[in-house]
Amino acid sequence: LILDDTSAKILNSFFTMSELLACELFSIEAITKKRQPYKKMHAIYFLSPNSVDLISGDFEEVDGKQKNLYKRAHVFFTEKISENNLNKMVKPELVQRILTLKESNINFLMADKNLFYFDPYEMYSANSSKCLMEYFYISQSNVMETMSTSGIK
């Protein structure tokens, strides 16, 4: 299981490390760190859309040789991926390795089974010039996605 900082926070709000390892995961690794190749194994990526460029690095050509860290990839995004980020993934060496590509709409944190929240600092610090109205629009969108994902009508 390969995570970025955002998806790691999300998973940690839902599961303990022992619960994740009980799912028979081989390892849980950060996409930003150097990882050992497992060329015969499939990788599960759970990432925010901002990490698209890092996925490509796992399946790129280096010095005329194909550098595949994994046999195949199953990619799950924490939220809707922009068309621009999706186009970054359209590379022959990457497309032929991806078996699963899904948007999860799980860009919220669970405090307990009946309480979830969004990280306003992270949302605001991503672009310090955002105006307050834009921030509230993003929060409203997150609430709607969360309700949709949770089945709340």
Short mmCIF file of C-alpha atoms in Angstrom, two decimals:
data_model
loop_
_atom_site.label_atom_id
_atom_site.label_comp_id
_atom_site.label_asym_id
_atom_site.label_seq_id
_atom_site.Cartn_x
_atom_site.Cartn_y
_atom_site.Cartn_z
CA LEU A 1 0.00 0.00 0.00
CA ILE A 2 1.53 3.29 -1.10
CA LEU A 3 0.32 6.52 0.49
CA ASP A 4 1.03 10.25 0.38
CA ASP A 5 0.75 12.52 3.44
CA THR A 6 -2.92 13.38 2.82
CA SER A 7 -4.08 9.79 2.27
CA ALA A 8 -2.04 8.59 5.26
CA LYS A 9 -3.90 11.08 7.49
CA ILE A 10 -7.22 9.88 6.10
CA LEU A 11 -6.42 6.18 6.60
CA ASN A 12 -5.07 6.82 10.09
CA SER A 13 -8.37 8.46 11.02
CA PHE A 14 -10.26 5.30 9.98
CA PHE A 15 -7.89 2.45 10.86
CA THR A 16 -5.06 1.55 13.22
CA MET A 17 -1.83 0.23 11.74
CA SER A 18 -2.56 -3.26 13.09
CA GLU A 19 -6.00 -3.24 11.41
CA LEU A 20 -4.38 -2.36 8.08
CA LEU A 21 -1.71 -5.03 8.43
CA ALA A 22 -4.42 -7.58 9.32
CA CYS A 23 -5.71 -7.06 5.75
CA GLU A 24 -2.67 -9.01 4.57
CA LEU A 25 -0.87 -5.99 3.14
CA PHE A 26 2.76 -6.73 2.39
CA SER A 27 3.92 -3.26 3.41
CA ILE A 28 2.70 0.32 3.85
CA GLU A 29 5.02 2.89 2.34
CA ALA A 30 5.21 6.61 1.64
CA ILE A 31 5.27 7.50 -2.05
CA THR A 32 7.74 10.32 -1.31
CA LYS A 33 10.40 7.92 -0.02
CA LYS A 34 12.69 5.63 -1.96
CA ARG A 35 11.11 2.18 -2.07
CA GLN A 36 12.45 -1.26 -2.85
CA PRO A 37 11.13 -2.68 -6.14
CA TYR A 38 8.80 -5.67 -6.00
CA LYS A 39 8.58 -6.42 -9.70
CA LYS A 40 6.37 -9.51 -9.28
CA MET A 41 3.80 -7.86 -7.00
CA HIS A 42 0.87 -5.53 -7.58
CA ALA A 43 0.85 -2.17 -5.79
CA ILE A 44 -2.16 -0.39 -4.33
CA TYR A 45 -1.82 3.38 -4.43
CA PHE A 46 -4.15 5.47 -2.25
CA LEU A 47 -3.24 9.07 -2.97
CA SER A 48 -4.48 12.60 -3.28
CA PRO A 49 -4.65 13.81 -6.90
CA ASN A 50 -1.66 16.08 -6.22
CA SER A 51 0.61 13.00 -6.19
CA VAL A 52 0.03 12.00 -9.83
CA ASP A 53 3.58 12.91 -10.84
CA LEU A 54 4.99 10.58 -8.19
CA ILE A 55 3.13 7.55 -9.58
CA SER A 56 4.73 8.10 -12.98
CA GLY A 57 8.16 7.91 -11.36
CA ASP A 58 7.52 4.30 -10.35
CA PHE A 59 7.03 3.23 -13.98
CA GLU A 60 9.37 5.43 -16.01
CA GLU A 61 12.12 4.69 -18.45
CA VAL A 62 15.65 5.43 -17.14
CA ASP A 63 18.70 5.22 -19.42
CA GLY A 64 16.73 3.28 -22.01
CA LYS A 65 15.59 0.66 -19.47
CA GLN A 66 12.11 0.35 -18.06
CA LYS A 67 12.08 1.09 -14.31
CA ASN A 68 9.02 -0.67 -12.95
CA LEU A 69 8.90 -0.89 -9.18
CA TYR A 70 5.82 -3.11 -9.37
CA LYS A 71 4.18 -5.52 -11.80
CA ARG A 72 0.83 -3.67 -11.89
CA ALA A 73 -0.84 -0.72 -10.16
CA HIS A 74 -4.25 -0.25 -8.60
CA VAL A 75 -4.71 3.51 -8.12
CA PHE A 76 -7.34 5.05 -5.84
CA PHE A 77 -7.59 8.80 -5.38
CA THR A 78 -8.93 10.47 -2.25
CA GLU A 79 -11.08 12.83 -4.34
CA LYS A 80 -11.97 13.82 -7.89
CA ILE A 81 -8.91 14.09 -10.10
CA SER A 82 -8.67 17.08 -12.42
CA GLU A 83 -8.50 16.55 -16.16
CA ASN A 84 -5.04 18.13 -16.14
CA ASN A 85 -3.74 15.60 -13.56
CA LEU A 86 -5.44 12.74 -15.38
CA ASN A 87 -3.69 13.75 -18.61
CA LYS A 88 -0.36 13.55 -16.78
CA MET A 89 -1.01 9.84 -16.32
CA VAL A 90 -1.47 9.19 -20.03
CA LYS A 91 1.98 7.76 -20.65
CA PRO A 92 2.41 4.39 -22.36
CA GLU A 93 4.73 3.02 -19.67
CA LEU A 94 2.17 3.91 -16.98
CA VAL A 95 -1.11 3.16 -18.75
CA GLN A 96 -0.08 -0.42 -19.55
CA ARG A 97 0.63 -1.06 -15.84
CA ILE A 98 -2.55 0.38 -14.32
CA LEU A 99 -5.31 -2.19 -13.77
CA THR A 100 -7.56 -0.07 -11.53
CA LEU A 101 -8.13 3.69 -11.51
CA LYS A 102 -10.83 5.08 -9.20
CA GLU A 103 -11.85 8.25 -7.39
CA SER A 104 -12.92 7.50 -3.81
CA ASN A 105 -14.27 10.88 -2.59
CA ILE A 106 -12.89 10.20 0.88
CA ASN A 107 -11.19 13.54 1.49
CA PHE A 108 -12.30 13.87 5.12
CA LEU A 109 -11.03 12.65 8.47
CA MET A 110 -12.97 10.56 10.99
CA ALA A 111 -12.74 11.66 14.63
CA ASP A 112 -15.00 8.77 15.67
CA LYS A 113 -17.77 6.74 14.04
CA ASN A 114 -20.25 9.64 14.15
CA LEU A 115 -17.96 12.61 13.62
CA PHE A 116 -15.90 13.66 10.62
CA TYR A 117 -14.04 16.84 9.82
CA PHE A 118 -12.00 18.52 7.13
CA ASP A 119 -8.54 19.95 7.67
CA PRO A 120 -9.09 23.69 7.11
CA TYR A 121 -5.43 24.53 7.68
CA GLU A 122 -4.37 22.18 4.88
CA MET A 123 -7.04 23.50 2.55
CA TYR A 124 -6.18 27.11 3.28
CA SER A 125 -2.39 26.75 3.26
CA ALA A 126 -2.43 25.09 -0.18
CA ASN A 127 -3.00 28.54 -1.66
CA SER A 128 -2.61 31.39 0.83
CA SER A 129 -4.23 33.89 -1.54
CA LYS A 130 -7.64 32.14 -1.42
CA CYS A 131 -10.39 34.45 -0.35
CA LEU A 132 -12.74 33.46 2.45
CA MET A 133 -15.69 32.85 0.11
CA GLU A 134 -13.62 30.40 -1.93
CA TYR A 135 -12.70 28.57 1.27
CA PHE A 136 -16.37 28.23 2.26
CA TYR A 137 -17.23 26.99 -1.25
CA ILE A 138 -14.56 24.28 -0.96
CA SER A 139 -15.85 23.32 2.51
CA GLN A 140 -19.41 23.10 1.16
CA SER A 141 -18.22 20.86 -1.68
CA ASN A 142 -16.41 18.61 0.80
CA VAL A 143 -19.54 18.29 2.95
CA MET A 144 -21.61 17.36 -0.10
CA GLU A 145 -19.06 14.75 -1.25
CA THR A 146 -18.90 13.30 2.27
CA MET A 147 -22.66 13.06 2.54
CA SER A 148 -22.83 11.45 -0.89
CA THR A 149 -20.08 8.95 -0.01
CA SER A 150 -21.72 8.13 3.33
CA GLY A 151 -25.14 7.64 1.77
CA ILE A 152 -26.66 10.58 3.66
CA LYS A 153 -29.50 12.26 1.76
#
